[in-house]
Amino acid sequence: MAENDAPNDREINEARARIAPYVARTPLVRAYALQGEARAWLKLETLQPTNSFKVRPAFNSMLARLDEARSRGVVASSSGNFAQAVAYAARELGAHARIVMPSNTSPYKIARTRAFAGRDDAVVLSGPTFDERWALTEKLQKESGSLLVHPYDSRETIAGDATLGLELLDDLGGDFTVVVPASGGGLLAGVALAVKTARPRARVVGVQSKANGSMRASFVAGSRRKSPPFTSVADSLVAAIPGENTFAIIKRLVDDVVDLEESEFLDAVKFLALEQKLVAEPGGAASVAALRTGKLGRVTGDVVCIVSGGNAIS
């Protein structure tokens, strides 16, 4: 995706207006227990209807092509949070959804996806790997002719994710640092696009699991790198390679990408529960973990940790 091919300001603002009746404008709250030299804030995407930011791209992708979504149905691929968002959005908008999920997905997330869709057959299980999931998704899409709703790499998805960045710009004056969980890169690219366009001196940092490492390796190399098969407690951050379109934006606008040990995710989940009285899943707590462990280096001024998902079961 060339610079002039990324979603522009008009598209991002249209996405914001389009999804407004369906998604929450989530609060930005102070995190006093995270205070150091910086003023720490938490962006609580856990308060979205399906408890993650994924409703933003799911609704924007379907609303942008609503006639097609309703007439052809939609197909999507997800390890959990996007699956729930697509199921919910499709039911709200009157579209038939089929969602491919890997067989090692949390039973809790599978059950919630079926519940949001209102149909057990909405979920189609693939093999456990990223490649197996995508192979089955592409097969179903070709066979059915359904509209593919991409979890991170379409123009509509990135614009939907960017709406979160617009809210940060509304809530905070001046420059700030925003820390964003990273998987395929939709949220990271979208937030970077919105924030850096308006405030070029703001700092945007991505966070992922060291067990995955694809985004960090790609960022360092300057080109996309694929992770070998892995497992991680951060099961919402499992894309084995950044999106082609998302990475073009990330390479241009993101300041850094850091990675975390498995225990650091879990420590952040515990911290949020005990100190902030918030429920977050490991991947959703990645930004908090990055700040707590010093992975961001010296941070001053305002720093926003996006708490991207709260679909934890224990």
CSV table of C-alpha atoms in Angstrom, one decimal:
chain,number,residue,atom,x,y,z
A,1,MET,CA,0.0,0.0,0.0
A,2,ALA,CA,1.6,3.2,-1.2
A,3,GLU,CA,1.3,6.3,1.0
A,4,ASN,CA,-1.5,7.7,-1.2
A,5,ASP,CA,-3.3,4.3,-1.1
A,6,ALA,CA,-3.8,4.3,2.7
A,7,PRO,CA,-7.2,5.4,4.0
A,8,ASN,CA,-7.3,9.1,3.9
A,9,ASP,CA,-8.8,11.6,6.4
A,10,ARG,CA,-12.2,11.6,4.7
A,11,GLU,CA,-12.4,7.8,4.8
A,12,ILE,CA,-11.5,7.7,8.4
A,13,ASN,CA,-14.0,10.3,9.4
A,14,GLU,CA,-16.7,8.6,7.3
A,15,ALA,CA,-15.9,5.4,9.1
A,16,ARG,CA,-16.3,7.2,12.4
A,17,ALA,CA,-19.7,8.5,11.5
A,18,ARG,CA,-20.7,5.1,9.9
A,19,ILE,CA,-20.0,3.0,13.0
A,20,ALA,CA,-21.1,5.5,15.6
A,21,PRO,CA,-24.6,4.0,16.1
A,22,TYR,CA,-23.1,0.6,16.8
A,23,VAL,CA,-19.9,1.0,18.8
A,24,ALA,CA,-18.9,2.7,22.0
A,25,ARG,CA,-16.9,5.8,22.3
A,26,THR,CA,-14.7,4.2,25.0
A,27,PRO,CA,-13.4,6.2,28.0
A,28,LEU,CA,-9.8,7.3,28.5
A,29,VAL,CA,-9.0,6.9,32.2
A,30,ARG,CA,-6.0,7.8,34.3
A,31,ALA,CA,-3.9,4.9,35.6
A,32,TYR,CA,-2.4,6.4,38.7
A,33,ALA,CA,-0.7,3.1,39.7
A,34,LEU,CA,1.3,3.3,36.5
A,35,GLN,CA,2.5,6.8,37.1
A,36,GLY,CA,6.2,7.5,36.7
A,37,GLU,CA,7.6,10.4,34.9
A,38,ALA,CA,4.7,10.1,32.5
A,39,ARG,CA,0.9,10.6,33.0
A,40,ALA,CA,-0.5,7.2,32.1
A,41,TRP,CA,-3.9,6.7,30.6
A,42,LEU,CA,-5.9,3.5,29.7
A,43,LYS,CA,-8.1,3.4,26.6
A,44,LEU,CA,-10.7,0.9,27.6
A,45,GLU,CA,-11.7,-1.0,24.4
A,46,THR,CA,-12.8,-3.8,26.8
A,47,LEU,CA,-16.1,-1.8,27.1
A,48,GLN,CA,-17.1,-2.4,23.5
A,49,PRO,CA,-20.1,-4.6,22.9
A,50,THR,CA,-18.0,-7.7,22.3
A,51,ASN,CA,-15.3,-6.5,24.8
A,52,SER,CA,-12.6,-5.7,22.2
A,53,PHE,CA,-11.8,-3.0,19.6
A,54,LYS,CA,-12.6,-5.4,16.8
A,55,VAL,CA,-16.2,-4.2,16.5
A,56,ARG,CA,-14.8,-1.0,14.9
A,57,PRO,CA,-13.3,-2.7,11.8
A,58,ALA,CA,-16.0,-5.3,11.7
A,59,PHE,CA,-18.8,-2.8,11.5
A,60,ASN,CA,-17.0,-0.5,9.1
A,61,SER,CA,-16.1,-3.3,6.7
A,62,MET,CA,-19.7,-4.5,6.5
A,63,LEU,CA,-21.4,-1.1,6.5
A,64,ALA,CA,-19.2,0.2,3.7
A,65,ARG,CA,-20.5,-2.7,1.5
A,66,LEU,CA,-23.8,-3.4,3.2
A,67,ASP,CA,-25.8,-4.5,0.2
A,68,GLU,CA,-23.1,-7.1,-0.7
A,69,ALA,CA,-22.8,-8.2,2.9
A,70,ARG,CA,-26.6,-8.8,3.1
A,71,SER,CA,-27.0,-10.4,-0.4
A,72,ARG,CA,-23.8,-12.6,-0.4
A,73,GLY,CA,-23.1,-13.1,3.3
A,74,VAL,CA,-19.7,-12.6,4.8
A,75,VAL,CA,-16.8,-14.9,5.7
A,76,ALA,CA,-14.1,-14.0,8.1
A,77,SER,CA,-11.0,-15.6,9.8
A,78,SER,CA,-10.1,-15.1,13.4
A,79,SER,CA,-8.5,-16.6,16.5
A,80,GLY,CA,-11.3,-15.1,18.6
A,81,ASN,CA,-12.0,-11.4,19.1
A,82,PHE,CA,-12.6,-10.5,15.4
A,83,ALA,CA,-14.8,-13.6,15.2
A,84,GLN,CA,-17.0,-12.3,17.9
A,85,ALA,CA,-17.1,-8.9,16.4
A,86,VAL,CA,-18.1,-10.1,12.9
A,87,ALA,CA,-20.7,-12.4,14.4
A,88,TYR,CA,-22.2,-9.6,16.4
A,89,ALA,CA,-22.1,-7.1,13.5
A,90,ALA,CA,-23.5,-9.5,11.0
A,91,ARG,CA,-26.5,-10.3,13.2
A,92,GLU,CA,-27.1,-6.6,13.9
A,93,LEU,CA,-26.9,-5.7,10.2
A,94,GLY,CA,-28.9,-8.7,8.9
A,95,ALA,CA,-26.0,-10.5,7.1
A,96,HIS,CA,-25.2,-14.2,7.2
A,97,ALA,CA,-21.8,-14.9,8.6
A,98,ARG,CA,-19.4,-17.9,8.5
A,99,ILE,CA,-16.3,-17.5,10.6
A,100,VAL,CA,-13.2,-19.7,10.5
A,101,MET,CA,-11.5,-20.3,13.8
A,102,PRO,CA,-8.6,-22.5,14.6
A,103,SER,CA,-9.3,-25.7,16.4
A,104,ASN,CA,-7.1,-24.7,19.4
A,105,THR,CA,-9.2,-21.5,20.0
A,106,SER,CA,-10.4,-21.1,23.5
A,107,PRO,CA,-13.8,-22.9,23.9
A,108,TYR,CA,-15.0,-19.7,25.6
A,109,LYS,CA,-14.4,-17.6,22.5
A,110,ILE,CA,-16.0,-20.2,20.2
A,111,ALA,CA,-19.1,-20.3,22.4
A,112,ARG,CA,-19.3,-16.5,22.5
A,113,THR,CA,-19.0,-16.3,18.7
A,114,ARG,CA,-21.8,-18.7,18.2
A,115,ALA,CA,-23.9,-16.9,20.7
A,116,PHE,CA,-23.3,-13.5,19.1
A,117,ALA,CA,-24.2,-15.0,15.7
A,118,GLY,CA,-27.2,-16.8,17.0
A,119,ARG,CA,-26.2,-19.9,15.1
A,120,ASP,CA,-23.9,-22.8,16.0
A,121,ASP,CA,-23.0,-23.3,12.4
A,122,ALA,CA,-21.6,-19.8,12.1
A,123,VAL,CA,-18.3,-21.2,13.3
A,124,VAL,CA,-16.2,-23.4,11.1
A,125,LEU,CA,-13.1,-24.9,12.8
A,126,SER,CA,-9.8,-25.2,10.9
A,127,GLY,CA,-6.5,-26.8,11.8
A,128,PRO,CA,-4.6,-25.0,14.5
A,129,THR,CA,-2.1,-23.0,12.5
A,130,PHE,CA,-2.4,-19.6,10.9
A,131,ASP,CA,-1.8,-21.0,7.4
A,132,GLU,CA,-4.5,-23.7,7.9
A,133,ARG,CA,-7.0,-21.1,9.1
A,134,TRP,CA,-6.4,-18.9,6.1
A,135,ALA,CA,-6.4,-21.7,3.6
A,136,LEU,CA,-9.9,-22.8,4.8
A,137,THR,CA,-11.1,-19.2,4.8
A,138,GLU,CA,-10.1,-18.6,1.2
A,139,LYS,CA,-11.7,-22.0,0.2
A,140,LEU,CA,-15.0,-21.1,1.8
A,141,GLN,CA,-15.0,-17.6,0.3
A,142,LYS,CA,-14.3,-18.9,-3.2
A,143,GLU,CA,-17.0,-21.6,-2.9
A,144,SER,CA,-19.7,-19.4,-1.5
A,145,GLY,CA,-18.9,-16.0,-3.2
A,146,SER,CA,-19.3,-14.4,0.2
A,147,LEU,CA,-17.8,-11.0,1.0
A,148,LEU,CA,-14.4,-11.5,2.8
A,149,VAL,CA,-14.2,-9.3,5.9
A,150,HIS,CA,-10.5,-9.1,6.6
A,151,PRO,CA,-9.4,-8.9,10.2
A,152,TYR,CA,-6.6,-6.4,9.6
A,153,ASP,CA,-5.4,-5.8,6.1
A,154,SER,CA,-8.2,-4.2,4.1
A,155,ARG,CA,-8.7,-0.4,3.6
A,156,GLU,CA,-12.1,-0.6,5.4
A,157,THR,CA,-10.5,-2.5,8.4
A,158,ILE,CA,-7.7,0.0,8.8
A,159,ALA,CA,-10.1,3.0,8.6
A,160,GLY,CA,-12.3,1.4,11.2
A,161,ASP,CA,-9.3,0.9,13.5
A,162,ALA,CA,-8.2,4.5,12.9
A,163,THR,CA,-11.4,5.7,14.5
A,164,LEU,CA,-9.8,4.9,17.9
A,165,GLY,CA,-7.0,7.2,17.1
A,166,LEU,CA,-9.4,10.0,16.3
A,167,GLU,CA,-10.9,9.6,19.8
A,168,LEU,CA,-7.4,9.9,21.4
A,169,LEU,CA,-6.8,13.1,19.4
A,170,ASP,CA,-10.1,14.5,20.8
A,171,ASP,CA,-9.3,13.6,24.4
A,172,LEU,CA,-5.6,14.7,24.6
A,173,GLY,CA,-4.0,17.9,23.6
A,174,GLY,CA,-0.5,18.2,22.4
A,175,ASP,CA,1.9,15.3,21.6
A,176,PHE,CA,1.6,12.0,23.4
A,177,THR,CA,2.9,8.4,23.3
A,178,VAL,CA,0.4,5.7,22.4
A,179,VAL,CA,1.2,2.0,22.9
A,180,VAL,CA,-0.7,-0.5,20.7
A,181,PRO,CA,-1.0,-4.3,20.8
A,182,ALA,CA,0.1,-5.7,17.4
A,183,SER,CA,-0.8,-8.8,15.5
A,184,GLY,CA,-1.5,-8.4,11.8
A,185,GLY,CA,-1.1,-4.7,12.4
A,186,GLY,CA,-4.6,-3.3,11.7
A,187,LEU,CA,-5.0,-1.4,15.0
A,188,LEU,CA,-1.3,-0.3,15.0
A,189,ALA,CA,-1.5,1.0,11.4
A,190,GLY,CA,-4.9,2.6,11.9
A,191,VAL,CA,-3.9,4.4,15.1
A,192,ALA,CA,-0.6,5.5,13.6
A,193,LEU,CA,-2.3,6.8,10.5
A,194,ALA,CA,-4.9,8.9,12.5
A,195,VAL,CA,-2.5,10.2,15.2
A,196,LYS,CA,0.6,10.9,13.1
A,197,THR,CA,-1.4,12.6,10.4
A,198,ALA,CA,-2.7,15.1,12.9
A,199,ARG,CA,0.4,15.2,15.2
A,200,PRO,CA,3.5,14.1,13.5
A,201,ARG,CA,5.6,14.4,16.7
A,202,ALA,CA,3.5,12.0,18.6
A,203,ARG,CA,5.1,8.6,19.3
A,204,VAL,CA,3.4,5.3,18.3
A,205,VAL,CA,4.8,2.0,19.6
A,206,GLY,CA,3.6,-1.5,18.8
A,207,VAL,CA,3.8,-4.4,21.2
A,208,GLN,CA,3.6,-8.2,20.6
A,209,SER,CA,4.7,-11.5,22.0
A,210,LYS,CA,8.3,-12.6,21.7
A,211,ALA,CA,7.0,-16.0,20.9
A,212,ASN,CA,5.5,-14.6,17.7
A,213,GLY,CA,8.0,-11.9,16.9
A,214,SER,CA,6.8,-11.4,13.3
A,215,MET,CA,6.0,-7.7,13.7
A,216,ARG,CA,9.2,-6.9,15.6
A,217,ALA,CA,11.3,-8.8,13.1
A,218,SER,CA,9.6,-7.1,10.2
A,219,PHE,CA,10.0,-3.7,11.7
A,220,VAL,CA,13.7,-4.2,12.2
A,221,ALA,CA,14.3,-5.7,8.8
A,222,GLY,CA,12.1,-3.1,7.0
A,223,SER,CA,10.2,-5.9,5.2
A,224,ARG,CA,7.6,-8.5,6.2
A,225,ARG,CA,8.9,-11.5,8.1
A,226,LYS,CA,6.9,-14.6,8.9
A,227,SER,CA,7.0,-16.3,12.3
A,228,PRO,CA,7.3,-20.1,12.5
A,229,PRO,CA,4.5,-22.0,14.4
A,230,PHE,CA,4.3,-20.9,18.0
A,231,THR,CA,2.0,-20.8,21.0
A,232,SER,CA,1.4,-17.8,23.3
A,233,VAL,CA,-0.8,-16.8,26.2
A,234,ALA,CA,-1.6,-13.7,24.1
A,235,ASP,CA,-3.9,-15.7,21.8
A,236,SER,CA,-5.3,-12.5,20.3
A,237,LEU,CA,-1.9,-11.6,18.9
A,238,VAL,CA,-1.2,-14.6,16.7
A,239,ALA,CA,-1.0,-13.4,13.1
A,240,ALA,CA,2.2,-15.1,11.8
A,241,ILE,CA,3.0,-12.2,9.4
A,242,PRO,CA,2.0,-8.6,9.3
A,243,GLY,CA,-0.5,-7.6,6.6
A,244,GLU,CA,1.0,-6.2,3.4
A,245,ASN,CA,-1.1,-3.0,3.6
A,246,THR,CA,-0.8,-2.6,7.4
A,247,PHE,CA,3.0,-3.0,7.3
A,248,ALA,CA,3.4,-0.3,4.6
A,249,ILE,CA,1.8,2.1,7.0
A,250,ILE,CA,3.7,0.8,10.1
A,251,LYS,CA,7.1,1.0,8.4
A,252,ARG,CA,6.4,4.6,7.5
A,253,LEU,CA,4.7,5.9,10.6
A,254,VAL,CA,5.4,3.7,13.7
A,255,ASP,CA,8.3,4.7,15.9
A,256,ASP,CA,9.1,1.3,17.5
A,257,VAL,CA,7.9,-2.2,18.0
A,258,VAL,CA,8.8,-4.1,21.2
A,259,ASP,CA,8.2,-7.6,22.4
A,260,LEU,CA,7.2,-9.3,25.6
A,261,GLU,CA,7.9,-12.5,27.5
A,262,GLU,CA,4.9,-14.7,28.3
A,263,SER,CA,5.1,-13.9,32.0
A,264,GLU,CA,5.0,-10.2,31.4
A,265,PHE,CA,1.5,-10.5,29.7
A,266,LEU,CA,0.2,-12.4,32.8
A,267,ASP,CA,1.7,-9.9,35.2
A,268,ALA,CA,0.0,-7.1,33.4
A,269,VAL,CA,-3.4,-8.9,33.5
A,270,LYS,CA,-2.9,-9.3,37.3
A,271,PHE,CA,-1.9,-5.7,37.7
A,272,LEU,CA,-5.0,-4.4,35.9
A,273,ALA,CA,-7.3,-6.7,37.9
A,274,LEU,CA,-5.8,-5.8,41.3
A,275,GLU,CA,-4.8,-2.1,40.8
A,276,GLN,CA,-7.3,-0.9,38.3
A,277,LYS,CA,-10.2,-3.3,38.9
A,278,LEU,CA,-10.3,-4.1,35.2
A,279,VAL,CA,-10.6,-7.4,33.3
A,280,ALA,CA,-8.2,-7.7,30.3
A,281,GLU,CA,-7.0,-10.7,28.4
A,282,PRO,CA,-3.2,-11.2,28.0
A,283,GLY,CA,-3.0,-9.7,24.5
A,284,GLY,CA,-5.3,-6.8,25.6
A,285,ALA,CA,-2.9,-6.0,28.4
A,286,ALA,CA,0.2,-5.9,26.2
A,287,SER,CA,0.5,-2.1,26.2
A,288,VAL,CA,0.4,-2.0,30.0
A,289,ALA,CA,3.0,-4.7,30.2
A,290,ALA,CA,5.3,-2.8,27.9
A,291,LEU,CA,5.1,0.3,30.0
A,292,ARG,CA,5.4,-1.6,33.3
A,293,THR,CA,8.5,-3.5,32.2
A,294,GLY,CA,10.4,-0.4,30.9
A,295,LYS,CA,10.4,-1.7,27.3
A,296,LEU,CA,9.4,1.7,26.0
A,297,GLY,CA,12.5,3.4,27.5
A,298,ARG,CA,12.1,6.8,29.1
A,299,VAL,CA,8.6,8.1,28.7
A,300,THR,CA,7.4,11.6,29.7
A,301,GLY,CA,4.2,13.5,29.2
A,302,ASP,CA,1.0,11.6,28.4
A,303,VAL,CA,1.2,7.9,27.5
A,304,VAL,CA,-1.8,6.0,26.4
A,305,CYS,CA,-2.0,2.2,26.8
A,306,ILE,CA,-4.7,0.8,24.6
A,307,VAL,CA,-6.4,-2.1,26.5
A,308,SER,CA,-7.6,-3.7,23.4
A,309,GLY,CA,-9.6,-6.8,24.7
A,310,GLY,CA,-11.1,-8.3,27.8
A,311,ASN,CA,-12.1,-11.8,26.7
A,312,ALA,CA,-10.3,-13.6,29.5
A,313,ILE,CA,-11.8,-16.6,31.3
A,314,SER,CA,-9.4,-16.9,34.2
